[in-house]
Each structure stands twice: as structure tokens, then as C-alpha cells.
Amino acid sequence: MSTAPTAKGTALRHTSALPWPGLLALSTAAFTAVMTELLPAGLLPRMAPALGVSEGRVGFLVTGYALASFLAAVPLTAVLRGLPRRRVLIGTLVGFACCNAVTALSTSYALTFAARLAAGVMGGTLWAMLVGYAARMVPAERRGRAIAVVLAGITLALSLGVPAGTVLAGALGWRAAFALPAVLAALLVVWVRWQVPDFPGESAGTRVPLRRVAALPGIAPILSVTLFLLLGHQVMYTYVGPFAKHVGFDHTGLVLVVFGLATVVGIWIVGILVDAHLRPTLLATLAVIAGAMLTLGLAARSPAVLLGAVALWGAAFGGAPTLIQTALIDASGPVHADLATSLQTTVYNTGIAAGSFAGGLVLEGAGAAGLPWTALPLVAGTLGVVLAGRRRAFPARRPVEDQAPDAPSADIPAPSLPSGYMPPLDAGGPEEHSRTYTS
């Protein structure tokens, strides 16, 4: 691998060690975004009287954030793709700091709702760039582990950050809970400026249209796996409380704790395996999730079986995003990662919304007993897609660059790319380069 950096801030690429300070900054950004999104859900009784609305309307603060994130991811990523990457990242963090500060100080529901919509826009922009940013900071053979480090921020926010915010709200009030991510985002601006390398945006002459990125070989199957996995997961996860009660285990909190702790274990295991064994590890995780759904449908009335199945489900699902997003970056190439990830962000939110809605219909119709049997075929379908995508989407051997060449010109049509081609790491003009493959 060439040791000469090809873009500003890429000096770490030739080393074998991960650039931990920069990756941890990105992971903390993910942590901050998840806290910002989900905090209102745990603070409904405290926020409602202060804002003069019902708890249901406070719940809409989460809905509004998700909707804004869903709508903003693709168009904003396309608009901002020409700007230096660190400038965009710092801009989103400043936005998070301001939105959370306004939420912490506001006494008006309308102003709070507007701040949440703006925060959702920041979230859609951030999620579209985090994984691609991490991929550009490391050699291709370390890409999966770098992505795992960044996505661990999500797991830590769910298992530690949001509960800690709820505890802080109980001690100091809900406004202090929103001040926490505001301060964290402000500190992150300094951290990112200090430790995260900058990368150039795509110049006008080399930008590939969104439709061509979406049409790159392997992208559609990967997005399909994302959609159907989230559909199946949300059908069950959204209504895990009613399901646990249905099988005679009226301790939803314990079920969620087991699931959350298992996700931490899962992302740690996947971080070790993803770079060398992406395809078999993904097949194994999807098979484990499908097996957990089958077990929940057949034998969940035993508390031990219920909690064991939930633990396996949590561990497998915790590692799945790292595997799928690593496959996505392999298929798109880091230079197109922001656009590809913006598509995945939209698909991801669609899966969450549709899965929750479908689970609600099942709960109202067939009852809680029907939830795992609805989730099972959706998850099993993802196994079929991965098995069929052996050549392009989920190859047995991942492509790895020998060096970091410039990107090809945008006038090279996607269908003419050679078999196994993966767009290179940095923006610029076309250049000859060699490739090796690792299993």
C-alpha cells in the first residue's frame, strides 16, 4: 500500500493502527445524535406540564425529529457533497448544540417543535456522512472495524446515554437533560477540529449523480437487506412489552436491559470479524435473528427461553448495522459513501416506521402471538438476498485497494465499470491503480 497521502488529512491511512482519537470523536457524535433523538421519549411526564401540552404531543417531538431526518438525508447530502467534509461535520454539530440549547430553554411547544425539526435535519445530514467519514480515515482492510467503532456510539447511547439523561432529568429537571447533549456537541466541535482529518468535497466535474450511485452493482440488494431486516426487527421490538406480557413475563424493563446489553456484546464480536469474514458473519447474524424469532414464536412462555432468545436477537442485531454498512461502503466506494448512506438512512427510517405500523396492525388483529411469526419471514428473506448477492453485494472476498487513487471522472457510466470495481477513496481525476483481494 502506498504511504503517500492523496488528500489533505489522509496521513494515517498507511498505518495499521486505527486513528482512535478521530474515530472516537465520530462515535461520540453518533452518541450525541441518538441522545438528542430519543430523550423526549423518557421525559414525557416532565416536559408536558412545562410546555402546556399533553404527553402525546410531547411524543410528537420524537416523530417530528424522525420525519425531518427522513426527508433531509438525501437532498441535503446531495447539496453539501461539494463542501469539505470536516466543515459539514462541524456545521451539523453546531446545529445540534443550538437545537438542544433552544429545547432546554424553551417554554413554547411551537418553538420546541421547530427546534426538534431542525435537529432532525442535522441528524439526517450526520448519519449520511459518519460511516463514509470513518471509511476514508483507514485502509480498506480496516474499514469494517472503524465503522464498528463509530456505530458503537449508537449502542452506548441506547444502553447508557438515554437512561443517564432520564436519571439526570429526575435529579435536576428535564431541561438539564437537554443541556447535556448541547454541551457535548459544543465540545465535539473542538475535538473534531483537533483530531478528525479533513477531506475534500466532490468537485463539480467529478460528481456522480445520485441515480448512478443507486444503480451501482450491489447497492439495491444491500438496501433491500436493510429494509427487510428493519421491518422484521421493528415488528417485534416495538411491541416486545405486550409480547412479554402475553407469554406471562410482565417485566418489560428486564427484557429491554437484556437486549441492550446483548447489543454491546454483538457489536464487539462483529468488530473483530467484519474485515476478514463479512459475508459469513452477516449470514450467521441473520440466521440467529431468524432463529430467535422462531424460538419466540414456539417456546417463549419459559422465562429462560424468552430471555435467552432476546439475548441472541440483541447480540445479532447489534452487529448487523456494521456488517451491512461495511458492505454498502465496499459497493459504493468511500468517495460515494455519503450519497449511498443517505439512501440507506432513508430506507432505514422507512423500515422503522413501516415495521412499527405493521406490528401495530398485527397486535390489533392476530394479537401479540402473531408478532414473531410476522417478523420471521421478513428476516428470513434477508438471508435469501445475501445468499443471492454473492458476486456484487456480499462477495465472499472483499476488495481492498493497494493504494489510494483519485476517483474516476463522473462521465464514466456505472454499467461500464469492470467486474469487482469499487470506487476509490478520494475525489480527483482518473488514474490507473492495482488491486488485491483479501478473504
Short mmCIF file of C-alpha atoms in Angstrom, two decimals:
data_model
loop_
_atom_site.label_atom_id
_atom_site.label_comp_id
_atom_site.label_asym_id
_atom_site.label_seq_id
_atom_site.Cartn_x
_atom_site.Cartn_y
_atom_site.Cartn_z
CA MET A 1 0.00 0.00 0.00
CA SER A 2 1.28 3.42 -0.89
CA THR A 3 2.27 5.55 2.07
CA ALA A 4 1.81 8.84 0.28
CA PRO A 5 -1.42 10.58 1.28
CA THR A 6 -3.54 11.64 -1.66
CA ALA A 7 -5.73 14.20 0.11
CA LYS A 8 -5.43 16.57 3.00
CA GLY A 9 -5.78 14.71 6.28
CA THR A 10 -5.10 11.21 4.98
CA ALA A 11 -1.69 10.72 6.59
CA LEU A 12 -2.99 7.99 8.87
CA ARG A 13 -4.22 5.80 6.02
CA HIS A 14 -0.96 3.94 5.51
CA THR A 15 -0.61 2.85 9.13
CA SER A 16 -2.04 -0.38 10.50
CA ALA A 17 -3.29 1.14 13.76
CA LEU A 18 -6.73 2.70 13.88
CA PRO A 19 -6.84 6.50 14.30
CA TRP A 20 -8.59 6.17 17.65
CA PRO A 21 -8.97 9.87 18.62
CA GLY A 22 -10.72 10.70 15.37
CA LEU A 23 -12.90 7.57 15.32
CA LEU A 24 -13.94 8.10 18.94
CA ALA A 25 -14.93 11.67 18.06
CA LEU A 26 -17.20 10.31 15.31
CA SER A 27 -18.56 7.69 17.71
CA THR A 28 -19.33 10.42 20.24
CA ALA A 29 -21.13 12.34 17.51
CA ALA A 30 -23.32 9.26 16.92
CA PHE A 31 -23.89 9.04 20.69
CA THR A 32 -24.98 12.70 20.79
CA ALA A 33 -27.36 12.30 17.85
CA VAL A 34 -29.13 9.30 19.39
CA MET A 35 -29.47 11.05 22.75
CA THR A 36 -30.91 14.09 21.01
CA GLU A 37 -33.43 12.00 19.10
CA LEU A 38 -34.71 9.78 21.90
CA LEU A 39 -34.55 11.89 25.07
CA PRO A 40 -38.15 13.18 24.86
CA ALA A 41 -39.49 9.62 24.93
CA GLY A 42 -38.22 9.19 28.50
CA LEU A 43 -39.21 12.67 29.67
CA LEU A 44 -42.88 12.86 28.63
CA PRO A 45 -44.36 13.36 32.12
CA ARG A 46 -41.89 16.15 32.96
CA MET A 47 -41.98 18.02 29.64
CA ALA A 48 -45.74 18.02 29.11
CA PRO A 49 -46.69 20.34 32.03
CA ALA A 50 -43.79 22.71 31.34
CA LEU A 51 -44.82 23.12 27.70
CA GLY A 52 -48.55 23.15 28.42
CA VAL A 53 -49.44 20.19 26.20
CA SER A 54 -50.39 16.53 26.57
CA GLU A 55 -47.85 13.74 26.80
CA GLY A 56 -48.98 12.57 23.37
CA ARG A 57 -47.98 15.90 21.82
CA VAL A 58 -44.61 15.72 23.54
CA GLY A 59 -44.24 12.32 21.89
CA PHE A 60 -44.63 14.08 18.55
CA LEU A 61 -41.24 15.71 19.25
CA VAL A 62 -39.67 12.32 18.52
CA THR A 63 -41.89 11.82 15.47
CA GLY A 64 -41.03 15.26 14.10
CA TYR A 65 -37.31 14.64 14.51
CA ALA A 66 -37.54 11.30 12.67
CA LEU A 67 -39.64 12.78 9.86
CA ALA A 68 -37.23 15.69 9.33
CA SER A 69 -34.28 13.29 9.33
CA PHE A 70 -36.04 11.08 6.80
CA LEU A 71 -36.81 13.98 4.45
CA ALA A 72 -33.45 15.77 4.76
CA ALA A 73 -30.91 12.95 4.38
CA VAL A 74 -30.83 12.55 0.60
CA PRO A 75 -31.37 16.14 -0.65
CA LEU A 76 -29.06 17.80 1.88
CA THR A 77 -26.32 15.26 1.28
CA ALA A 78 -26.56 15.94 -2.45
CA VAL A 79 -26.44 19.72 -1.91
CA LEU A 80 -23.50 19.60 0.52
CA ARG A 81 -21.37 16.98 -1.24
CA GLY A 82 -19.07 19.59 -2.77
CA LEU A 83 -18.03 21.11 0.58
CA PRO A 84 -15.04 19.95 2.64
CA ARG A 85 -16.20 17.12 4.83
CA ARG A 86 -14.99 18.42 8.18
CA ARG A 87 -16.73 21.74 7.60
CA VAL A 88 -20.04 19.93 7.08
CA LEU A 89 -19.46 17.73 10.14
CA ILE A 90 -18.69 20.74 12.34
CA GLY A 91 -21.73 22.54 10.97
CA THR A 92 -24.04 19.67 11.99
CA LEU A 93 -22.52 19.58 15.48
CA VAL A 94 -23.03 23.33 15.91
CA GLY A 95 -26.60 22.76 14.78
CA PHE A 96 -27.11 20.02 17.38
CA ALA A 97 -25.69 22.28 20.10
CA CYS A 98 -28.02 25.15 19.17
CA CYS A 99 -31.13 22.97 18.78
CA ASN A 100 -30.62 21.25 22.12
CA ALA A 101 -29.91 24.58 23.81
CA VAL A 102 -33.16 26.04 22.43
CA THR A 103 -35.06 22.94 23.61
CA ALA A 104 -33.53 23.24 27.07
CA LEU A 105 -34.55 26.91 27.39
CA SER A 106 -37.88 26.99 25.53
CA THR A 107 -41.22 27.41 27.28
CA SER A 108 -43.17 27.25 24.00
CA TYR A 109 -44.26 23.98 22.43
CA ALA A 110 -44.17 25.52 18.94
CA LEU A 111 -40.59 26.73 19.40
CA THR A 112 -39.57 23.39 20.86
CA PHE A 113 -41.15 21.55 17.95
CA ALA A 114 -39.33 23.80 15.47
CA ALA A 115 -36.04 23.13 17.27
CA ARG A 116 -36.70 19.40 17.06
CA LEU A 117 -37.38 19.62 13.31
CA ALA A 118 -34.09 21.48 12.86
CA ALA A 119 -32.31 18.86 14.98
CA GLY A 120 -33.80 16.16 12.74
CA VAL A 121 -32.31 17.89 9.70
CA MET A 122 -28.93 17.85 11.45
CA GLY A 123 -29.41 14.17 12.24
CA GLY A 124 -30.22 13.23 8.65
CA THR A 125 -27.09 15.03 7.46
CA LEU A 126 -24.89 13.49 10.16
CA TRP A 127 -25.99 9.89 9.64
CA ALA A 128 -25.39 10.20 5.91
CA MET A 129 -21.73 11.08 6.41
CA LEU A 130 -20.44 9.35 9.59
CA VAL A 131 -19.80 5.90 8.15
CA GLY A 132 -18.22 7.22 4.96
CA TYR A 133 -16.03 9.52 7.00
CA ALA A 134 -14.75 6.62 9.07
CA ALA A 135 -14.11 4.58 5.92
CA ARG A 136 -11.92 7.33 4.45
CA MET A 137 -9.78 7.53 7.60
CA VAL A 138 -8.43 3.97 7.38
CA PRO A 139 -7.13 1.43 4.85
CA ALA A 140 -9.80 -0.71 3.22
CA GLU A 141 -8.72 -3.78 5.19
CA ARG A 142 -9.51 -1.92 8.46
CA ARG A 143 -12.73 -0.33 7.24
CA GLY A 144 -15.17 -2.66 8.99
CA ARG A 145 -13.52 -2.23 12.38
CA ALA A 146 -13.50 1.55 12.02
CA ILE A 147 -17.22 1.52 11.19
CA ALA A 148 -17.86 -0.70 14.22
CA VAL A 149 -16.13 1.83 16.47
CA VAL A 150 -18.28 4.66 15.14
CA LEU A 151 -21.55 2.71 15.36
CA ALA A 152 -20.74 1.66 18.93
CA GLY A 153 -21.79 5.21 19.84
CA ILE A 154 -25.37 4.25 18.97
CA THR A 155 -25.28 1.22 21.25
CA LEU A 156 -23.76 3.18 24.12
CA ALA A 157 -26.37 5.91 23.74
CA LEU A 158 -29.21 3.39 23.88
CA SER A 159 -27.79 1.38 26.78
CA LEU A 160 -26.22 4.19 28.81
CA GLY A 161 -26.79 7.68 27.41
CA VAL A 162 -30.58 7.86 27.26
CA PRO A 163 -31.04 6.18 30.68
CA ALA A 164 -28.42 8.56 32.15
CA GLY A 165 -30.28 11.52 30.66
CA THR A 166 -33.50 10.30 32.26
CA VAL A 167 -31.77 9.98 35.64
CA LEU A 168 -30.31 13.48 35.25
CA ALA A 169 -33.78 14.80 34.48
CA GLY A 170 -35.09 13.25 37.68
CA ALA A 171 -32.36 14.93 39.72
CA LEU A 172 -32.01 18.33 38.02
CA GLY A 173 -35.03 18.64 35.74
CA TRP A 174 -35.66 17.80 32.10
CA ARG A 175 -34.00 20.99 30.86
CA ALA A 176 -30.68 19.81 32.29
CA ALA A 177 -31.09 16.57 30.32
CA PHE A 178 -31.19 18.54 27.05
CA ALA A 179 -28.35 20.80 28.16
CA LEU A 180 -26.11 17.71 28.35
CA PRO A 181 -26.10 16.89 24.60
CA ALA A 182 -25.91 20.63 23.83
CA VAL A 183 -22.68 20.93 25.80
CA LEU A 184 -21.39 17.63 24.41
CA ALA A 185 -21.98 18.77 20.81
CA ALA A 186 -20.18 22.06 21.50
CA LEU A 187 -17.17 20.22 22.95
CA LEU A 188 -17.20 17.90 19.96
CA VAL A 189 -16.66 20.84 17.63
CA VAL A 190 -13.27 21.39 19.27
CA TRP A 191 -12.48 17.66 19.33
CA VAL A 192 -13.34 17.22 15.64
CA ARG A 193 -11.35 20.29 14.63
CA TRP A 194 -8.35 18.92 16.54
CA GLN A 195 -8.39 15.19 15.83
CA VAL A 196 -10.55 14.42 12.79
CA PRO A 197 -8.82 14.80 9.41
CA ASP A 198 -10.37 16.91 6.68
CA PHE A 199 -11.33 15.51 3.28
CA PRO A 200 -12.24 17.43 0.15
CA GLY A 201 -15.77 17.51 -1.19
CA GLU A 202 -16.50 16.26 -4.67
CA SER A 203 -15.63 18.78 -7.36
CA ALA A 204 -18.39 19.69 -9.79
CA GLY A 205 -16.68 17.88 -12.66
CA THR A 206 -16.38 14.54 -10.83
CA ARG A 207 -19.73 14.28 -9.08
CA VAL A 208 -21.68 11.16 -9.94
CA PRO A 209 -25.47 11.73 -9.94
CA LEU A 210 -27.45 10.10 -7.16
CA ARG A 211 -29.23 7.81 -9.59
CA ARG A 212 -25.88 6.38 -10.75
CA VAL A 213 -24.77 5.74 -7.18
CA ALA A 214 -28.08 3.98 -6.53
CA ALA A 215 -27.54 1.92 -9.70
CA LEU A 216 -24.02 0.76 -8.79
CA PRO A 217 -23.81 -3.05 -8.66
CA GLY A 218 -24.73 -4.38 -5.22
CA ILE A 219 -26.40 -1.25 -3.85
CA ALA A 220 -30.01 -2.37 -4.39
CA PRO A 221 -29.59 -5.76 -2.64
CA ILE A 222 -27.87 -4.10 0.32
CA LEU A 223 -30.68 -1.57 0.67
CA SER A 224 -33.19 -4.44 0.42
CA VAL A 225 -31.50 -6.25 3.30
CA THR A 226 -31.59 -3.01 5.32
CA LEU A 227 -35.31 -2.53 4.67
CA PHE A 228 -36.49 -6.05 5.40
CA LEU A 229 -34.28 -6.50 8.44
CA LEU A 230 -35.63 -3.28 9.95
CA LEU A 231 -39.19 -4.26 9.07
CA GLY A 232 -38.85 -7.59 10.84
CA HIS A 233 -36.97 -6.15 13.78
CA GLN A 234 -39.40 -3.30 14.43
CA VAL A 235 -42.48 -5.51 14.14
CA MET A 236 -41.19 -7.36 17.20
CA TYR A 237 -39.11 -4.79 19.08
CA THR A 238 -41.75 -2.04 19.12
CA TYR A 239 -44.22 -4.36 20.83
CA VAL A 240 -41.88 -6.50 22.89
CA GLY A 241 -43.67 -5.28 26.04
CA PRO A 242 -47.11 -6.59 25.02
CA PHE A 243 -45.47 -9.79 23.76
CA ALA A 244 -43.66 -10.38 27.06
CA LYS A 245 -46.91 -9.83 28.94
CA HIS A 246 -48.71 -12.20 26.58
CA VAL A 247 -46.30 -15.02 27.41
CA GLY A 248 -46.59 -14.37 31.14
CA PHE A 249 -43.40 -12.39 31.77
CA ASP A 250 -44.52 -8.98 32.98
CA HIS A 251 -41.02 -7.47 33.25
CA THR A 252 -40.56 -5.46 30.08
CA GLY A 253 -37.72 -3.45 31.61
CA LEU A 254 -35.64 -6.59 32.17
CA VAL A 255 -36.28 -7.76 28.62
CA LEU A 256 -35.05 -4.43 27.25
CA VAL A 257 -31.98 -4.45 29.51
CA VAL A 258 -31.04 -7.94 28.30
CA PHE A 259 -31.50 -6.84 24.69
CA GLY A 260 -29.44 -3.67 25.20
CA LEU A 261 -26.53 -5.40 26.94
CA ALA A 262 -26.50 -8.09 24.27
CA THR A 263 -26.15 -5.47 21.52
CA VAL A 264 -22.91 -4.29 23.15
CA VAL A 265 -21.55 -7.84 23.01
CA GLY A 266 -22.70 -8.22 19.42
CA ILE A 267 -21.01 -5.11 18.10
CA TRP A 268 -17.77 -6.09 19.87
CA ILE A 269 -17.76 -9.55 18.26
CA VAL A 270 -18.60 -8.16 14.83
CA GLY A 271 -15.84 -5.55 15.16
CA ILE A 272 -13.36 -8.43 15.38
CA LEU A 273 -14.79 -10.43 12.48
CA VAL A 274 -16.13 -7.92 9.97
CA ASP A 275 -12.98 -7.16 7.98
CA ALA A 276 -11.89 -10.74 7.42
CA HIS A 277 -15.24 -12.56 7.41
CA LEU A 278 -18.01 -10.13 6.45
CA ARG A 279 -20.21 -12.46 4.42
CA PRO A 280 -20.25 -15.49 6.75
CA THR A 281 -20.67 -13.25 9.80
CA LEU A 282 -23.64 -11.47 8.22
CA LEU A 283 -25.24 -14.78 7.27
CA ALA A 284 -24.72 -16.01 10.82
CA THR A 285 -26.23 -12.89 12.41
CA LEU A 286 -29.31 -13.01 10.16
CA ALA A 287 -29.73 -16.73 10.86
CA VAL A 288 -29.50 -16.07 14.61
CA ILE A 289 -32.17 -13.35 14.40
CA ALA A 290 -34.43 -15.65 12.38
CA GLY A 291 -33.83 -18.45 14.90
CA ALA A 292 -34.65 -16.11 17.78
CA MET A 293 -37.96 -15.16 16.13
CA LEU A 294 -38.78 -18.84 15.63
CA THR A 295 -37.95 -19.58 19.26
CA LEU A 296 -40.07 -16.68 20.49
CA GLY A 297 -42.97 -17.97 18.43
CA LEU A 298 -42.69 -21.56 19.66
CA ALA A 299 -41.40 -21.57 23.25
CA ALA A 300 -41.35 -18.08 24.79
CA ARG A 301 -43.57 -19.00 27.73
CA SER A 302 -40.48 -20.15 29.59
CA PRO A 303 -38.72 -17.07 31.07
CA ALA A 304 -35.32 -18.64 30.46
CA VAL A 305 -36.14 -19.31 26.81
CA LEU A 306 -37.63 -15.83 26.39
CA LEU A 307 -34.61 -14.03 27.80
CA GLY A 308 -32.16 -16.32 26.00
CA ALA A 309 -33.85 -15.70 22.65
CA VAL A 310 -33.92 -11.95 23.30
CA ALA A 311 -30.20 -12.01 24.19
CA LEU A 312 -29.33 -13.81 20.94
CA TRP A 313 -31.57 -11.46 18.99
CA GLY A 314 -29.93 -8.42 20.60
CA ALA A 315 -26.37 -9.65 20.03
CA ALA A 316 -27.04 -10.44 16.37
CA PHE A 317 -28.95 -7.24 15.69
CA GLY A 318 -26.32 -5.16 17.48
CA GLY A 319 -23.68 -6.26 14.98
CA ALA A 320 -25.85 -6.25 11.84
CA PRO A 321 -25.62 -2.50 11.04
CA THR A 322 -21.81 -2.62 11.00
CA LEU A 323 -21.84 -5.55 8.58
CA ILE A 324 -24.46 -4.05 6.27
CA GLN A 325 -22.88 -0.59 6.20
CA THR A 326 -19.43 -2.02 5.57
CA ALA A 327 -20.90 -3.93 2.62
CA LEU A 328 -22.52 -0.71 1.41
CA ILE A 329 -19.22 1.20 1.50
CA ASP A 330 -17.50 -1.69 -0.27
CA ALA A 331 -20.11 -1.50 -3.04
CA SER A 332 -20.22 2.29 -3.39
CA GLY A 333 -16.63 3.13 -2.51
CA PRO A 334 -15.85 5.71 0.19
CA VAL A 335 -15.95 8.56 -2.34
CA HIS A 336 -19.67 7.89 -2.88
CA ALA A 337 -20.33 6.76 0.69
CA ASP A 338 -22.26 9.86 1.77
CA LEU A 339 -24.82 9.53 -1.02
CA ALA A 340 -25.11 5.76 -0.57
CA THR A 341 -25.51 6.14 3.18
CA SER A 342 -28.11 8.89 2.73
CA LEU A 343 -30.15 6.39 0.70
CA GLN A 344 -29.69 3.84 3.45
CA THR A 345 -30.72 6.38 6.10
CA THR A 346 -33.97 6.93 4.23
CA VAL A 347 -34.54 3.19 3.82
CA TYR A 348 -33.67 2.62 7.49
CA ASN A 349 -36.25 5.13 8.70
CA THR A 350 -38.80 3.69 6.29
CA GLY A 351 -38.23 0.26 7.80
CA ILE A 352 -38.64 1.59 11.32
CA ALA A 353 -41.88 3.39 10.52
CA ALA A 354 -43.40 0.63 8.41
CA GLY A 355 -42.33 -2.12 10.81
CA SER A 356 -43.84 -0.35 13.80
CA PHE A 357 -47.05 0.27 11.85
CA ALA A 358 -47.27 -3.34 10.64
CA GLY A 359 -46.63 -4.64 14.15
CA GLY A 360 -49.45 -2.48 15.47
CA LEU A 361 -51.83 -3.94 12.90
CA VAL A 362 -50.78 -7.47 13.85
CA LEU A 363 -51.18 -6.70 17.55
CA GLU A 364 -54.69 -5.34 16.98
CA GLY A 365 -55.64 -8.25 14.72
CA ALA A 366 -53.95 -11.55 15.49
CA GLY A 367 -52.66 -10.41 18.89
CA ALA A 368 -49.17 -10.49 20.38
CA ALA A 369 -48.75 -14.18 19.48
CA GLY A 370 -48.62 -13.21 15.81
CA LEU A 371 -45.68 -10.80 16.14
CA PRO A 372 -42.74 -13.27 15.86
CA TRP A 373 -44.45 -15.11 13.00
CA THR A 374 -44.77 -11.81 11.13
CA ALA A 375 -41.13 -10.90 11.77
CA LEU A 376 -39.73 -14.33 10.87
CA PRO A 377 -40.39 -14.37 7.08
CA LEU A 378 -39.10 -10.79 6.75
CA VAL A 379 -35.81 -11.67 8.43
CA ALA A 380 -35.57 -14.98 6.58
CA GLY A 381 -35.98 -13.06 3.33
CA THR A 382 -32.81 -11.12 4.06
CA LEU A 383 -30.89 -14.39 4.21
CA GLY A 384 -32.05 -15.18 0.69
CA VAL A 385 -30.90 -11.76 -0.57
CA VAL A 386 -27.44 -12.16 0.99
CA LEU A 387 -27.07 -15.67 -0.40
CA ALA A 388 -28.04 -14.44 -3.88
CA GLY A 389 -25.73 -11.41 -3.63
CA ARG A 390 -22.51 -13.39 -3.53
CA ARG A 391 -20.96 -11.67 -6.55
CA ARG A 392 -21.58 -7.94 -6.04
CA ALA A 393 -23.40 -7.03 -2.83
CA PHE A 394 -21.94 -9.52 -0.34
CA PRO A 395 -18.92 -11.14 -2.04
CA ALA A 396 -17.05 -13.98 -0.44
CA ARG A 397 -13.82 -11.99 -0.81
CA ARG A 398 -13.85 -8.25 -0.16
CA PRO A 399 -11.98 -5.86 -2.48
CA VAL A 400 -9.07 -3.98 -0.93
CA GLU A 401 -7.12 -1.13 -2.55
CA ASP A 402 -3.33 -1.33 -2.81
CA GLN A 403 -3.19 2.45 -2.84
CA ALA A 404 -5.44 5.46 -2.53
CA PRO A 405 -6.02 6.69 -6.09
CA ASP A 406 -8.15 9.58 -7.21
CA ALA A 407 -11.76 8.99 -8.17
CA PRO A 408 -12.78 8.39 -11.77
CA SER A 409 -14.48 11.11 -13.73
CA ALA A 410 -18.23 11.34 -13.34
CA ASP A 411 -18.68 10.82 -17.08
CA ILE A 412 -17.70 7.16 -16.73
CA PRO A 413 -21.07 5.39 -16.69
CA ALA A 414 -21.65 2.91 -13.89
CA PRO A 415 -22.52 -0.02 -16.20
CA SER A 416 -19.08 0.16 -17.87
CA LEU A 417 -17.14 -0.39 -14.66
CA PRO A 418 -15.15 -3.64 -14.62
CA SER A 419 -16.22 -6.60 -12.55
CA GLY A 420 -15.30 -6.20 -8.90
CA TYR A 421 -14.65 -2.46 -9.27
CA MET A 422 -15.09 -0.36 -6.18
CA PRO A 423 -14.85 3.44 -6.48
CA PRO A 424 -11.65 4.64 -4.83
CA LEU A 425 -11.10 6.68 -1.74
CA ASP A 426 -10.58 10.29 -2.68
CA ALA A 427 -12.02 12.80 -5.15
CA GLY A 428 -9.97 13.82 -8.17
CA GLY A 429 -9.12 12.73 -11.71
CA PRO A 430 -8.95 9.20 -13.11
CA GLU A 431 -5.80 7.23 -12.52
CA GLU A 432 -4.52 3.71 -13.10
CA HIS A 433 -4.19 1.57 -9.99
CA SER A 434 -3.73 -2.03 -8.91
CA ARG A 435 -5.88 -4.06 -6.54
CA THR A 436 -5.52 -7.05 -4.29
CA TYR A 437 -8.17 -9.10 -2.56
CA THR A 438 -8.44 -10.43 0.93
CA SER A 439 -10.71 -13.14 2.16
#
